[in-house]
Amino acid sequence: MNSAVKVNPPLLFWLIAVLALVWNGLGLMEYLNQIQMTAEDLSKLPAFEQQMYSSTPGWVNMAFGAAVIFGVLGSLTLLLRKSWASHLFLISMIAVLVQMSYLFFVSGYFQAKGWGLDVS
């Protein structure tokens, strides 16, 4: 006879899963706001941010979108207790690393803000 024992996860599991969904949902809302930004909206930002938004390559925006979309999907599948939620979170993490590699190593954002490392 083959019987499976169903184990209910602890409360901490549900708390973390819901927080992950909220966090990734907020990221998705920010991504949607960013891609729907009009020229008028952009003109209301400080000059530095206008320059950053206008000079960001499309692949960085696509990585941002992939990160939050797969993060939301991963959070939903985690709540549904699907084993493949970890694969969606892995894709999200890779997309975050791609996106952040541009910010940290290519964009010059930290140097422009005066946060660069002084190695002299």
Short mmCIF file of C-alpha atoms in Angstrom, two decimals:
data_model
loop_
_atom_site.label_atom_id
_atom_site.label_comp_id
_atom_site.label_asym_id
_atom_site.label_seq_id
_atom_site.Cartn_x
_atom_site.Cartn_y
_atom_site.Cartn_z
CA MET A 1 0.00 0.00 0.00
CA ASN A 2 1.34 3.42 -0.95
CA SER A 3 0.23 6.19 1.38
CA ALA A 4 1.60 9.67 1.37
CA VAL A 5 1.78 11.71 4.53
CA LYS A 6 0.86 15.33 4.01
CA VAL A 7 2.79 17.67 6.29
CA ASN A 8 1.50 21.16 6.91
CA PRO A 9 4.25 23.76 6.76
CA PRO A 10 4.87 25.94 9.81
CA LEU A 11 3.47 29.44 10.14
CA LEU A 12 6.88 30.91 9.29
CA PHE A 13 6.66 29.32 5.83
CA TRP A 14 3.37 31.09 5.12
CA LEU A 15 4.67 34.38 6.48
CA ILE A 16 7.78 34.26 4.29
CA ALA A 17 5.79 33.19 1.22
CA VAL A 18 3.28 36.03 1.64
CA LEU A 19 6.06 38.57 2.26
CA ALA A 20 7.86 37.33 -0.87
CA LEU A 21 4.66 37.78 -2.89
CA VAL A 22 4.13 41.31 -1.53
CA TRP A 23 7.77 42.26 -2.17
CA ASN A 24 7.78 40.91 -5.71
CA GLY A 25 4.34 42.41 -6.35
CA LEU A 26 5.67 45.83 -5.38
CA GLY A 27 8.62 45.27 -7.71
CA LEU A 28 6.24 44.36 -10.53
CA MET A 29 4.24 47.54 -9.91
CA GLU A 30 7.45 49.59 -10.05
CA TYR A 31 8.48 47.89 -13.27
CA LEU A 32 5.09 48.63 -14.84
CA ASN A 33 5.31 52.26 -13.69
CA GLN A 34 8.79 52.51 -15.19
CA ILE A 35 7.88 51.13 -18.61
CA GLN A 36 4.73 53.29 -18.78
CA MET A 37 6.58 56.49 -17.89
CA THR A 38 5.81 59.27 -20.35
CA ALA A 39 8.13 62.09 -21.39
CA GLU A 40 6.11 64.39 -19.14
CA ASP A 41 6.59 62.07 -16.16
CA LEU A 42 10.29 61.82 -16.93
CA SER A 43 10.64 65.61 -17.06
CA LYS A 44 9.38 65.85 -13.46
CA LEU A 45 12.33 63.81 -12.16
CA PRO A 46 15.64 65.35 -11.08
CA ALA A 47 18.12 65.79 -13.95
CA PHE A 48 20.37 62.98 -12.71
CA GLU A 49 17.50 60.47 -12.66
CA GLN A 50 16.30 61.64 -16.08
CA GLN A 51 19.75 60.90 -17.45
CA MET A 52 19.84 57.47 -15.76
CA TYR A 53 16.41 56.48 -17.09
CA SER A 54 17.13 57.65 -20.62
CA SER A 55 20.56 56.01 -20.82
CA THR A 56 19.57 52.61 -19.41
CA PRO A 57 19.84 49.96 -22.14
CA GLY A 58 16.83 47.86 -23.05
CA TRP A 59 18.44 44.63 -21.87
CA VAL A 60 18.64 46.02 -18.33
CA ASN A 61 14.93 46.85 -18.39
CA MET A 62 14.18 43.37 -19.75
CA ALA A 63 16.25 41.85 -16.91
CA PHE A 64 14.29 43.96 -14.41
CA GLY A 65 11.02 42.74 -15.92
CA ALA A 66 12.14 39.12 -15.88
CA ALA A 67 13.31 39.42 -12.28
CA VAL A 68 10.01 40.70 -10.97
CA ILE A 69 7.77 38.55 -13.17
CA PHE A 70 9.57 35.35 -12.25
CA GLY A 71 9.71 36.52 -8.63
CA VAL A 72 5.92 36.92 -8.55
CA LEU A 73 5.43 33.56 -10.26
CA GLY A 74 7.88 31.94 -7.85
CA SER A 75 6.05 33.44 -4.88
CA LEU A 76 2.68 32.24 -6.16
CA THR A 77 3.97 28.72 -6.77
CA LEU A 78 5.60 28.75 -3.32
CA LEU A 79 2.20 29.57 -1.81
CA LEU A 80 0.75 26.70 -3.84
CA ARG A 81 3.58 24.52 -2.49
CA LYS A 82 4.83 23.47 -5.90
CA SER A 83 8.29 21.98 -6.05
CA TRP A 84 9.27 23.98 -9.12
CA ALA A 85 8.94 27.33 -7.29
CA SER A 86 12.68 27.18 -6.67
CA HIS A 87 13.35 27.11 -10.43
CA LEU A 88 11.33 30.30 -10.89
CA PHE A 89 13.18 31.97 -8.02
CA LEU A 90 16.49 30.91 -9.58
CA ILE A 91 15.55 32.54 -12.90
CA SER A 92 14.51 35.66 -10.97
CA MET A 93 17.81 35.74 -9.10
CA ILE A 94 19.83 35.40 -12.31
CA ALA A 95 17.86 38.28 -13.84
CA VAL A 96 18.53 40.40 -10.72
CA LEU A 97 22.26 39.66 -11.01
CA VAL A 98 22.24 40.71 -14.67
CA GLN A 99 20.35 43.91 -13.84
CA MET A 100 22.52 44.81 -10.86
CA SER A 101 25.75 44.05 -12.73
CA TYR A 102 24.89 46.95 -15.02
CA LEU A 103 24.16 49.25 -12.07
CA PHE A 104 27.31 48.35 -10.14
CA PHE A 105 29.85 47.90 -12.93
CA VAL A 106 28.72 49.75 -16.06
CA SER A 107 26.39 52.67 -15.33
CA GLY A 108 28.71 54.77 -13.16
CA TYR A 109 25.76 55.44 -10.83
CA PHE A 110 27.72 55.19 -7.61
CA GLN A 111 30.56 57.38 -8.85
CA ALA A 112 28.08 60.01 -10.04
CA LYS A 113 26.41 59.98 -6.62
CA GLY A 114 29.82 60.34 -4.95
CA TRP A 115 29.70 56.87 -3.42
CA GLY A 116 32.59 55.43 -5.43
CA LEU A 117 35.47 53.68 -3.74
CA ASP A 118 38.61 55.76 -3.32
CA VAL A 119 41.40 53.30 -4.06
CA SER A 120 44.23 55.82 -4.26
#
